mmCIF file of C-alpha atoms in Angstrom:
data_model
loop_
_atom_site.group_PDB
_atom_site.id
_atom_site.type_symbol
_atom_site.label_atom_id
_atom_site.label_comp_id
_atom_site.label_asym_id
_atom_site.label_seq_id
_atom_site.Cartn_x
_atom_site.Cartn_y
_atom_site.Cartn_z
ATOM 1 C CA UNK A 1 172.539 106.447 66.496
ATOM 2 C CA UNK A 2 171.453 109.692 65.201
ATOM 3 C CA UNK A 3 172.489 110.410 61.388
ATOM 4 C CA UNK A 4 171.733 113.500 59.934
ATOM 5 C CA UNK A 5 171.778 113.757 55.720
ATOM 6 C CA UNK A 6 175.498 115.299 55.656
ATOM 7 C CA UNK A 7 177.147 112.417 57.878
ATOM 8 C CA UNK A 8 175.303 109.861 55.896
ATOM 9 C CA UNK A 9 176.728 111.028 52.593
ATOM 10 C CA UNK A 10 180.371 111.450 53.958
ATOM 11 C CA UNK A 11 179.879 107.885 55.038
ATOM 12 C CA UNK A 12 178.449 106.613 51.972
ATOM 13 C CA UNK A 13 181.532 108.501 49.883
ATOM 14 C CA UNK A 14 183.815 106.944 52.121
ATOM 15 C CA UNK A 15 182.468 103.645 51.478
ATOM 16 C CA UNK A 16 182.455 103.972 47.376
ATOM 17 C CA UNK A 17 185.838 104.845 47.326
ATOM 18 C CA UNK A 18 187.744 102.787 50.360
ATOM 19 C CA UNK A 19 189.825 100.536 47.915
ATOM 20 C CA UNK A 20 188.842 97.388 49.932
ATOM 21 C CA UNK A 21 185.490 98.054 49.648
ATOM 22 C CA UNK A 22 183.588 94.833 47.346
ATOM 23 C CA UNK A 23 181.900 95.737 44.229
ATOM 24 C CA UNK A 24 178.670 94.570 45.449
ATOM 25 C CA UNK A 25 178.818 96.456 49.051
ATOM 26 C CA UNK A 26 180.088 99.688 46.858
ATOM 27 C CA UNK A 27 176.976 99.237 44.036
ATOM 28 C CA UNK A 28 175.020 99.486 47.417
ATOM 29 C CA UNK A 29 176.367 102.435 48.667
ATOM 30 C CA UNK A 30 176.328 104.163 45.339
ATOM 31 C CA UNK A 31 172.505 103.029 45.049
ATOM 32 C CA UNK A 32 171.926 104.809 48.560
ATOM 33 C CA UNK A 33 173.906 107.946 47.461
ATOM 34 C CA UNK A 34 171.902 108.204 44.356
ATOM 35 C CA UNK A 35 168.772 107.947 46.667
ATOM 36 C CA UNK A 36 169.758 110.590 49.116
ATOM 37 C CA UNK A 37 171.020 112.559 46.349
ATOM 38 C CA UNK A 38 167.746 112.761 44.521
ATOM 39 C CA UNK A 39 165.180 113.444 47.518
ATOM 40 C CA UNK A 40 163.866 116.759 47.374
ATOM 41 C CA UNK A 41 164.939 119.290 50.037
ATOM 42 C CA UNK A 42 162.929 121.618 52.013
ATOM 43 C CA UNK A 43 163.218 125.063 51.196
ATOM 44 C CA UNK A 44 163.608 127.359 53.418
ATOM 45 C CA UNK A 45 161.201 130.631 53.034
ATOM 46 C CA UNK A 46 161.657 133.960 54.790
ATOM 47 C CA UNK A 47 164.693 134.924 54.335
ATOM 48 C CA UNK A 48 166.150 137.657 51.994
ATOM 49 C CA UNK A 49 169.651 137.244 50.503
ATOM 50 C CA UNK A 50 171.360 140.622 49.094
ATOM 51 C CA UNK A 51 172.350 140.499 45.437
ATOM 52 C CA UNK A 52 176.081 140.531 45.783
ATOM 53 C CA UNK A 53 175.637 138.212 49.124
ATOM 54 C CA UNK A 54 177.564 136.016 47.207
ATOM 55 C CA UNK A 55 180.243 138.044 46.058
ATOM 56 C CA UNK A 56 182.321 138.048 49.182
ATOM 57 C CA UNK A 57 181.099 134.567 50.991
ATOM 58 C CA UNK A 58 179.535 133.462 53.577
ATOM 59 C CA UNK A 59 181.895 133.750 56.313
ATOM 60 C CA UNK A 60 183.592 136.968 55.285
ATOM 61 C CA UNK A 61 183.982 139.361 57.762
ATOM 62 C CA UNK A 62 183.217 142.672 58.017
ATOM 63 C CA UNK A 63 186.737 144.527 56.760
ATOM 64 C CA UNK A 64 185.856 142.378 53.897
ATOM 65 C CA UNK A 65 182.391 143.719 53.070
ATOM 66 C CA UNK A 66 183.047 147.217 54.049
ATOM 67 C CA UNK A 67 186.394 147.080 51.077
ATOM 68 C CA UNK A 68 184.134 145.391 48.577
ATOM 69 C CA UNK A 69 181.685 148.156 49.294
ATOM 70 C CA UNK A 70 184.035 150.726 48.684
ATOM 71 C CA UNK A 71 184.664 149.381 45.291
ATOM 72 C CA UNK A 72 181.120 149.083 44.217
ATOM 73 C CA UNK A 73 181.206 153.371 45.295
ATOM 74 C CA UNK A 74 184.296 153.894 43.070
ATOM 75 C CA UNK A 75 183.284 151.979 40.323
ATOM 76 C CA UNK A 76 179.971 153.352 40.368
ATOM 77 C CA UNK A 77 181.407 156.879 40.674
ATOM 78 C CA UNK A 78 184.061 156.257 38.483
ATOM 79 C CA UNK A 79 183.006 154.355 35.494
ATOM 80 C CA UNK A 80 179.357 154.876 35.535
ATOM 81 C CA UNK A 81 179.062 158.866 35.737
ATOM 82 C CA UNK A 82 176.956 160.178 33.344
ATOM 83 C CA UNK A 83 178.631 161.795 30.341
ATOM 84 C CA UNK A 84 175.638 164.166 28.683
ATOM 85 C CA UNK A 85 175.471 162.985 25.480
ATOM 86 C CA UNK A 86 173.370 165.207 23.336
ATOM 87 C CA UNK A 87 170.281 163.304 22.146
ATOM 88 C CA UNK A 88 170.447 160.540 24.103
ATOM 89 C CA UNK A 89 168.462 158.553 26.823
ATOM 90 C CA UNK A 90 169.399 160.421 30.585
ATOM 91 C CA UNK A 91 170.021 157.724 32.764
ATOM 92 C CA UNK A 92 169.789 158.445 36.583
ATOM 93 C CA UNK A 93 172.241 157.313 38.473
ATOM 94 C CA UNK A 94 172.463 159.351 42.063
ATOM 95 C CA UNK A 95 176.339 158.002 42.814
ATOM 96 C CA UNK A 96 177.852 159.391 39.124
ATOM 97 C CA UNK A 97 175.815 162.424 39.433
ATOM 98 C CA UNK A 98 176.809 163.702 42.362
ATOM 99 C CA UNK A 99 179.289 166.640 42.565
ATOM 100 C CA UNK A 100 182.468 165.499 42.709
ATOM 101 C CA UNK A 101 183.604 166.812 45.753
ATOM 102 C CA UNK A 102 181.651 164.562 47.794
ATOM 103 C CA UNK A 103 183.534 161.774 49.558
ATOM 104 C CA UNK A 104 182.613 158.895 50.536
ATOM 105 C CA UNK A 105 183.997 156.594 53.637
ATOM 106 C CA UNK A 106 182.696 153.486 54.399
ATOM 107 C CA UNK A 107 183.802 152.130 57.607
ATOM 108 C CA UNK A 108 182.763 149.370 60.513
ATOM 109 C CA UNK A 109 183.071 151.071 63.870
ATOM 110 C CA UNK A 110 181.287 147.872 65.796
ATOM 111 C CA UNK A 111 180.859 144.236 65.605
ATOM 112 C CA UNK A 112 177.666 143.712 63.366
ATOM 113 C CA UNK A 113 177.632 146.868 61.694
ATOM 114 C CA UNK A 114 178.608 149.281 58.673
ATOM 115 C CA UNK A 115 177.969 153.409 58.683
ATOM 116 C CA UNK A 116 178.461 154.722 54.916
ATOM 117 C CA UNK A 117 179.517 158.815 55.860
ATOM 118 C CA UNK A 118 178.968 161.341 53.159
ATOM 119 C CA UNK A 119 180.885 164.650 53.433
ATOM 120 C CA UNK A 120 181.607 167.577 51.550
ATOM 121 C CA UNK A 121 177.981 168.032 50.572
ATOM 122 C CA UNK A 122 177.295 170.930 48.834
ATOM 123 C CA UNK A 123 174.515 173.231 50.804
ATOM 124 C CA UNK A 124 173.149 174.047 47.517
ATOM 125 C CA UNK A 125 172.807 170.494 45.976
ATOM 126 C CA UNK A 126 172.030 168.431 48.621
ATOM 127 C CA UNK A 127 169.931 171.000 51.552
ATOM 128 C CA UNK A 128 167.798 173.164 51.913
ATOM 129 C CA UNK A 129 166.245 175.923 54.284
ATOM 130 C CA UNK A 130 162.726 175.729 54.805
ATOM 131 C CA UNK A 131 160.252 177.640 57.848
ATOM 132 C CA UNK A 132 164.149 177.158 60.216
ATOM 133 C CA UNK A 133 164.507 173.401 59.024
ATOM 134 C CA UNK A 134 167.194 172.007 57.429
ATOM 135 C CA UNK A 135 165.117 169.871 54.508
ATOM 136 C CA UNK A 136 167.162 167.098 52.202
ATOM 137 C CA UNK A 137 166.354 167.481 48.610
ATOM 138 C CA UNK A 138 165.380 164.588 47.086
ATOM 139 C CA UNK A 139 168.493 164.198 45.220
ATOM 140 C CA UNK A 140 170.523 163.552 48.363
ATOM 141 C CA UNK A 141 167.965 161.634 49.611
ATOM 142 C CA UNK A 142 168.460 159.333 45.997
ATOM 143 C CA UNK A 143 172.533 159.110 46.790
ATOM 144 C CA UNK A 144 171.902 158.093 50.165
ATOM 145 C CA UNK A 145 168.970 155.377 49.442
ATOM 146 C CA UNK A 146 171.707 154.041 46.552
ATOM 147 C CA UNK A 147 174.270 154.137 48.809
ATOM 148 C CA UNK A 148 171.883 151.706 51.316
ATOM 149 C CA UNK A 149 171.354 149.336 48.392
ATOM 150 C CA UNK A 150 174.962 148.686 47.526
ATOM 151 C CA UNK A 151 175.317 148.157 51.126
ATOM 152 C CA UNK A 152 171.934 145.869 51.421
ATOM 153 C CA UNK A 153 173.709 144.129 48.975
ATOM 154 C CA UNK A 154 176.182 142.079 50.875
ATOM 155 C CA UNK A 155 173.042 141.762 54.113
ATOM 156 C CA UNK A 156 170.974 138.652 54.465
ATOM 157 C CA UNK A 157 168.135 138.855 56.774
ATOM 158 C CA UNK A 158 164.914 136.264 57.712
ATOM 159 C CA UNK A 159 162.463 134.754 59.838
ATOM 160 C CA UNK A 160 164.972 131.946 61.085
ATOM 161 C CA UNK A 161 168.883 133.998 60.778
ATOM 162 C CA UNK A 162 169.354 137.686 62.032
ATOM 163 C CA UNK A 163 171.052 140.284 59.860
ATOM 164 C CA UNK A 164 174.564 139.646 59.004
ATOM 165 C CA UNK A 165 175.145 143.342 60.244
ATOM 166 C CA UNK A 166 173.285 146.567 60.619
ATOM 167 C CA UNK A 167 173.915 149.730 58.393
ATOM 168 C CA UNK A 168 173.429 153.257 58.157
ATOM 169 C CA UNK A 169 173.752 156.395 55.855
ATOM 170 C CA UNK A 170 175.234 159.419 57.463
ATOM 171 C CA UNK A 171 175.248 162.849 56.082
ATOM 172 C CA UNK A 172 177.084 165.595 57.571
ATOM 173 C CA UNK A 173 176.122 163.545 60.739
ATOM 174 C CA UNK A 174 172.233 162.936 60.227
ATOM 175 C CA UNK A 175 171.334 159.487 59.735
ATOM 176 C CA UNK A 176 169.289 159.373 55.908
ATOM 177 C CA UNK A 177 169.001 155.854 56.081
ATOM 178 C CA UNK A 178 168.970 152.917 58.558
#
């Protein structure tokens, strides 16, 4: 009979705390818990983990991620835009210092993935012309890479699982970041 670690440990659990169980047989069990308990496990390298992964768990679905995304872009828009305070330390922070009549929609048009869709760019902040080329200035370029991390965030990716879903960054409909 195959056992794997898991069913052993249910079993032994169920043992320890059947009430007809002897005090001998459930010292035993408890002894073999301990045991299992206490072996070292294998880690598993190559894979990457997001750092809110956690946030929304592991079976969440997608509506799920894309809402908590669209809080981390309001907060982060909201509550971290920079205020200039004369004399103090600039910070740089793309989302809060982007005009403010950019908007943002985060939405998840297919099964495994999320597009992040910035609109109402500014032609003077966030393009410009060069030799008949529309060029992204690197601020853009900043909001859009940000925008990938908050997204990243909530991804998981590695040698032995796929991606939990595939992203993108689209600006006025060119893709800044997939």
């Amino acid at each position: 009979m195959v056992s794997t670690p898991t069913l052993r440990i249910a079993r032994l659990r169920t043992r320890i705390d059947h009430p007809r169980t002897g005090a001998g047989e459930r010292e035993a069990a408890q002894r073999m818990l301990d045991r299992i308990l206490e072996k070292p496990r294998p880690v598993v390298s190559g894979r990457s983990y997001g750092a809110r992964h956690g946030r929304v768990g592991r079976h969440a679905g997608l509506s799920r991620i894309v809402d908590m995304i669209r809080e981390d872009i309001s907060l982060a828009r909201n509550v971290f835009a920079t205020t200039g305070d004369p004399g103090g330390l600039a910070t740089l922070d793309p989302i809060g210092d982007a005009p403010s009549e950019i908007r943002y929609e985060v939405d998840a048009p297919y099964d495994a993935g999320i597009v992040i869709t910035v609109s109402a760019v500014p032609r003077i902040w966030g393009w410009t012309h060069d030799h008949g080329m529309d060029v992204v200035f690197p601020a853009l370029q900043a909001l859009a890479d940000e925008l990938a991390e908050i997204m990243n965030g909530y991804n998981h990716d590695g040698q032995d699982i796929t991606k939990r879903f595939y992203g993108k960054v689209l600006v006025d409909g060119q893709t800044l970041v997939w």
